[in-house]
Amino acid sequence: MIDLRSDTVTKPSDAMRRAMAAAEVGDDVYGEDPTVNRLECYAAELLGKESGLFLPSGTMANLVAFLAQTRPGETVIMSREAHPFHYERANLAVVGGLMTRLIEDPLGKFTAEQVSDQVVREEDPHLSRTTLVAIENTTNRGGGACWDFHDVEAVASLCRRHDMRLHCDGARIFNACAVTNVEARYYAQCCDTLCFCLSKGLGAPVGAVLTGDAPTIRRALDYRKMLGGGMRQAGVLAAAGLYALEHHLDDLREDHRRARSFRRVLEKEGAHFPLPSPTNILYIETRAPERVVRALADRGVLVLPHGSDRIRVVFHRDIDDAAANQALESFKQVLCA
Ligand SMILES: Cc1ncc(COP(=O)(O)O)c(C=O)c1O
């Protein structure tokens, strides 16, 4: 099967598995796993932050970032398309006791002016204060859209003016960097915390890293333990993450190139892509998503239905040129015949 459902389906390569097998390990809950410590330092340095924290998932990375920077009863401002709003089982509300104020935009981005409209800082006891803004870069539901660096700067400066924290869900931040040519550390500099996933386009089997200032990351560590995210001899997993950061970053450009050329061909054949999609996540319009998904599966290609009018196609490192071309032929038969 050619699996284009998500970049989370990537499997560790032989070289990555060898790095995992060779990892030096210790008990990370005691802070004694040298490979986890190395990954956390490496990530913090890469993003120009004081500290890093290895977590089992992007979901937990977002959650501990929210918990470490808010109190129950406060409000987080984010896009209506944001991952925590749609796909994290309401953990913000259930675990964090948080409200959300949402900004509408099909690409999942927003401007400082739009944030400004949502800010509540008054001491009025009727109101829930907005204390955190969360951006997503790239945006999953926005078709892998990248934030313009100046928009991030403007949102950051608004957050500082209103004494609000800024978190970046950078699950795919390196995909954004590959397109904008802005180094991840510059995005991170604007934000109080930034997390990224190792288990998506970078190809590690598990994990995410949250970076930020030392006191915030210390609080995040407490919440990670509270949530059951202390992972003992996690160096085996951290080794995969380190390997991915050291060897796979540049390959993201290849995923983008394949996504672009796939789109170009299908557009010529009459397919409609509702979003610009500059990175690896594409949406294709169809009136019958479930039928299209089944017809593609019959031809050996896996994709996901998305709502009532589109399917999602994600390119990643386990899809080489041959697989991309083979998938393309199936799409032509199903979508354009
Ligand atoms: C933008 C974004 N944030 C967070 C996550 C959550 O990551 P995980 O699946 O590791 O919990 C995802 C997963 O797809 C994502 O796309």
XYZ file of C-alpha atoms and ligand atoms in Angstrom:
353
model
C 0.000 0.000 0.000
C 1.119 3.572 -0.695
C 0.149 5.321 2.518
C -0.628 9.017 2.043
C -2.926 9.356 5.069
C -0.405 11.232 7.200
C 3.293 11.872 7.740
C 2.853 10.098 11.097
C 2.923 6.747 9.263
C 6.674 7.043 8.530
C 8.690 4.082 9.792
C 12.202 4.232 11.278
C 14.904 3.477 8.705
C 17.549 0.791 9.275
C 20.114 3.449 10.208
C 17.691 5.020 12.682
C 16.991 1.601 14.201
C 20.729 1.039 14.602
C 21.043 4.397 16.404
C 18.158 3.361 18.672
C 19.730 -0.013 19.440
C 23.049 1.619 20.302
C 21.557 4.327 22.550
C 22.973 4.758 26.019
C 20.051 4.821 28.442
C 19.176 5.521 32.089
C 16.055 6.371 34.080
C 14.751 9.595 32.586
C 12.314 10.192 35.450
C 15.457 10.594 37.588
C 16.925 12.787 34.824
C 19.550 10.094 34.210
C 19.013 9.157 30.588
C 22.019 10.592 28.739
C 20.416 10.280 25.306
C 17.215 12.051 26.379
C 19.340 14.767 27.990
C 21.323 15.106 24.779
C 18.153 15.381 22.668
C 16.673 18.014 24.994
C 19.877 20.089 24.884
C 20.192 19.650 21.117
C 16.595 20.785 20.547
C 16.902 23.738 22.924
C 20.073 24.873 21.172
C 18.565 24.412 17.708
C 15.677 26.661 18.717
C 17.766 29.114 20.740
C 15.844 28.331 23.932
C 17.073 27.711 27.481
C 15.546 24.255 27.953
C 13.899 21.360 26.165
C 11.586 18.570 27.320
C 11.106 15.236 25.531
C 7.487 14.107 25.428
C 5.722 11.055 24.051
C 3.501 13.024 21.664
C 2.707 16.385 20.140
C -0.616 16.279 21.960
C 1.109 16.051 25.332
C 3.629 18.714 24.314
C 0.807 21.154 23.549
C -1.063 20.210 26.712
C 1.863 20.658 29.117
C 2.705 23.957 27.382
C -0.853 25.159 28.070
C -0.857 23.852 31.646
C 2.525 25.424 32.425
C 1.444 28.865 31.196
C -2.177 29.221 32.295
C -4.477 28.618 35.240
C -7.899 26.922 35.159
C -10.648 29.356 34.197
C -8.460 31.341 31.815
C -8.844 31.540 28.048
C -6.533 30.573 25.194
C -6.814 32.346 21.832
C -6.247 30.113 18.806
C -7.441 29.458 15.271
C -10.750 27.664 14.760
C -8.674 25.202 12.695
C -6.113 24.567 15.482
C -5.143 20.983 16.267
C -5.913 21.241 20.027
C -9.386 22.577 19.241
C -10.252 19.708 16.879
C -8.172 16.679 17.658
C -6.978 16.545 21.255
C -10.144 15.158 22.859
C -11.012 18.487 24.515
C -7.978 18.140 26.798
C -7.774 21.925 27.121
C -11.181 21.950 28.780
C -11.045 18.623 30.604
C -7.485 18.694 31.933
C -6.606 22.380 31.764
C -9.975 23.887 32.746
C -9.431 26.317 29.892
C -11.775 28.185 27.567
C -10.955 28.966 23.955
C -11.579 32.046 21.844
C -11.324 31.147 18.194
C -10.220 33.105 15.147
C -11.740 32.191 11.786
C -9.397 31.605 8.876
C -9.372 28.666 6.438
C -5.564 28.538 6.509
C -5.427 28.386 10.306
C -3.431 31.616 10.632
C -4.320 35.067 11.968
C -3.083 38.616 12.416
C -2.285 40.628 15.525
C -5.423 42.698 14.841
C -7.565 39.581 14.944
C -5.972 38.577 18.254
C -6.523 42.075 19.581
C -10.291 41.711 18.997
C -10.321 38.645 21.274
C -8.210 39.910 24.176
C -9.905 40.117 27.580
C -7.610 41.492 30.270
C -10.087 43.268 32.542
C -10.376 42.396 36.198
C -14.187 42.149 35.857
C -15.047 38.956 37.795
C -17.606 37.976 35.140
C -14.922 37.501 32.525
C -12.355 34.839 31.708
C -8.992 36.473 31.084
C -7.037 35.619 27.940
C -3.553 34.644 29.078
C -2.187 32.572 26.199
C -2.193 32.750 22.418
C -1.408 29.575 20.455
C -0.303 29.558 16.834
C 0.273 26.487 14.638
C 3.089 26.425 12.074
C 2.606 24.746 9.652
C -1.147 24.388 9.939
C -2.545 20.891 9.575
C -6.158 21.725 8.671
C -4.949 24.778 6.743
C -3.197 22.559 4.200
C 0.331 22.876 5.577
C 0.229 26.681 5.404
C 3.273 28.538 6.783
C 3.155 31.648 8.920
C 4.727 34.768 7.544
C 7.515 35.660 9.978
C 6.318 39.259 10.315
C 2.847 38.058 11.361
C 4.424 35.943 14.108
C 6.469 38.954 15.247
C 3.354 41.151 15.309
C 1.357 38.599 17.323
C 4.331 38.211 19.703
C 4.573 41.924 20.299
C 0.819 42.142 20.954
C 1.153 39.269 23.464
C 3.953 41.112 25.271
C 1.877 44.324 25.396
C -1.029 42.456 26.982
C 1.083 40.250 29.236
C -0.058 37.093 27.438
C 2.113 34.084 26.695
C 2.649 32.861 23.119
C 2.898 29.135 22.339
C 3.724 27.713 18.918
C 2.497 24.252 18.000
C 5.368 23.672 15.630
C 4.541 20.015 15.047
C 5.823 20.679 11.496
C 7.942 23.805 12.123
C 10.817 22.482 10.007
C 8.448 22.117 7.053
C 7.688 25.824 7.456
C 11.402 26.666 7.660
C 12.079 24.703 4.464
C 9.646 26.959 2.597
C 10.190 30.364 4.195
C 13.956 29.943 4.687
C 13.483 31.411 8.173
C 15.466 29.371 10.701
C 13.379 27.718 13.419
C 15.215 29.701 16.102
C 13.775 32.965 14.733
C 10.217 31.663 14.995
C 11.067 30.326 18.468
C 12.517 33.673 19.536
C 9.073 35.254 19.087
C 7.351 32.598 21.208
C 7.581 31.747 24.899
C 7.293 28.058 24.070
C 7.561 26.095 20.843
C 7.096 22.356 20.442
C 7.841 20.220 17.424
C 7.158 16.590 16.522
C 9.832 14.027 15.762
C 7.282 11.446 14.682
C 5.918 13.165 11.586
C 7.937 14.155 8.505
C 11.192 13.707 10.427
C 10.531 9.979 10.548
C 11.102 9.029 14.207
C 8.634 6.486 15.583
C 7.590 8.488 18.664
C 8.040 11.830 20.334
C 7.956 15.572 20.476
C 10.110 18.204 22.164
C 8.854 21.309 23.959
C 11.313 24.185 24.251
C 11.174 27.391 26.274
C 12.649 29.251 29.247
C 13.906 27.119 32.147
C 11.145 27.899 34.711
C 8.362 27.181 32.190
C 9.964 23.925 31.075
C 10.416 22.955 34.745
C 6.651 23.404 35.254
C 5.997 21.464 32.046
C 8.146 18.623 33.453
C 5.910 18.462 36.541
C 2.821 18.262 34.327
C 4.419 15.623 32.108
C 4.875 13.442 35.211
C 1.343 14.181 36.384
C -0.017 13.029 33.017
C 2.014 9.826 33.033
C 4.504 11.005 30.438
C 7.670 10.105 32.394
C 9.227 7.434 30.202
C 12.169 5.810 32.072
C 14.753 4.375 29.580
C 13.433 6.658 26.861
C 16.888 7.107 25.338
C 15.989 4.400 22.829
C 13.303 6.767 21.495
C 15.322 9.938 21.951
C 18.097 8.376 19.838
C 15.638 8.137 16.955
C 14.753 11.800 17.450
C 18.393 12.864 17.491
C 19.054 10.811 14.374
C 16.088 12.470 12.656
C 17.271 15.982 13.544
C 20.812 15.229 12.434
C 19.943 13.489 9.158
C 16.402 14.160 7.956
C 15.748 17.892 8.097
C 16.807 18.578 4.516
C 14.635 15.746 3.165
C 11.459 17.698 3.991
C 12.113 19.737 0.849
C 11.823 16.553 -1.191
C 8.376 15.880 0.292
C 7.333 19.404 -0.709
C 8.710 18.957 -4.218
C 6.738 15.710 -4.678
C 3.569 17.331 -3.305
C 3.980 20.261 -5.739
C 4.518 18.154 -8.793
C 1.652 15.787 -7.830
C -0.642 18.783 -7.527
C 0.524 20.356 -10.780
C -0.288 17.203 -12.751
C -3.692 16.644 -11.130
C -4.692 20.287 -11.566
C -3.982 19.971 -15.276
C -6.306 16.960 -15.278
C -9.067 19.046 -13.676
C -8.744 18.243 -9.950
C -9.438 21.127 -7.556
C -7.254 21.903 -4.563
C -9.089 24.350 -2.278
C -6.001 25.533 -0.319
C -2.572 26.813 -1.439
C -0.628 24.016 0.408
C 3.036 25.084 0.150
C 4.389 22.107 2.130
C 3.423 18.407 2.351
C -0.324 18.449 3.186
C -2.811 18.677 0.312
C -6.587 18.720 0.272
C -8.502 17.747 -2.865
C -12.153 18.586 -3.385
C -14.624 15.833 -4.117
C -18.356 15.431 -3.666
C -17.904 11.848 -2.437
C -14.891 11.606 -0.119
C -15.702 8.140 1.256
C -16.193 6.677 -2.215
C -12.923 8.208 -3.443
C -11.058 6.858 -0.407
C -12.422 3.345 -1.107
C -11.658 3.528 -4.833
C -8.080 4.623 -4.118
C -7.654 1.881 -1.507
C -8.788 -0.649 -4.140
C -5.853 0.617 -6.226
C -3.379 0.368 -3.340
C -3.392 4.003 -2.179
C -4.454 5.123 1.285
C -5.759 8.651 1.952
C -8.131 10.156 4.525
C -11.591 11.622 3.965
C -11.884 15.141 5.378
C -15.373 16.441 6.053
C -18.054 16.194 3.406
C -16.197 17.722 0.474
C -12.534 16.788 0.411
C -9.821 14.217 0.979
C -6.396 14.750 2.534
C -3.133 13.616 0.946
C 0.153 13.897 2.852
C 3.623 13.402 1.396
C 6.423 12.087 3.595
C 9.835 10.450 3.542
C 8.507 6.924 2.964
C 7.021 8.047 -0.384
C 9.762 8.156 -3.008
C 9.380 9.340 -6.608
C 8.288 5.900 -7.821
C 5.562 5.638 -5.163
C 4.432 9.220 -5.841
C 4.122 8.478 -9.575
C 2.280 5.229 -8.955
C -0.151 7.042 -6.609
C -0.630 9.753 -9.209
C -1.833 7.214 -11.796
C -4.421 5.908 -9.312
C -5.615 9.447 -8.560
C -5.990 10.173 -12.277
C -8.155 7.058 -12.693
C -10.331 7.804 -9.664
C -10.632 11.595 -9.720
C -10.188 12.609 -13.323
C -11.574 9.751 -15.439
C -0.403 20.490 14.106
C -0.397 19.300 14.999
N -0.211 19.467 16.308
C -0.180 18.445 17.159
C -0.328 17.152 16.714
C -0.337 16.019 17.710
O 0.746 15.172 17.575
P 0.674 13.668 18.128
O -0.050 12.871 17.110
O 2.120 13.288 18.273
O -0.026 13.706 19.439
C -0.528 16.913 15.356
C -0.725 15.541 14.851
O -1.038 15.301 13.717
C -0.571 18.026 14.472
O -0.791 17.875 13.160
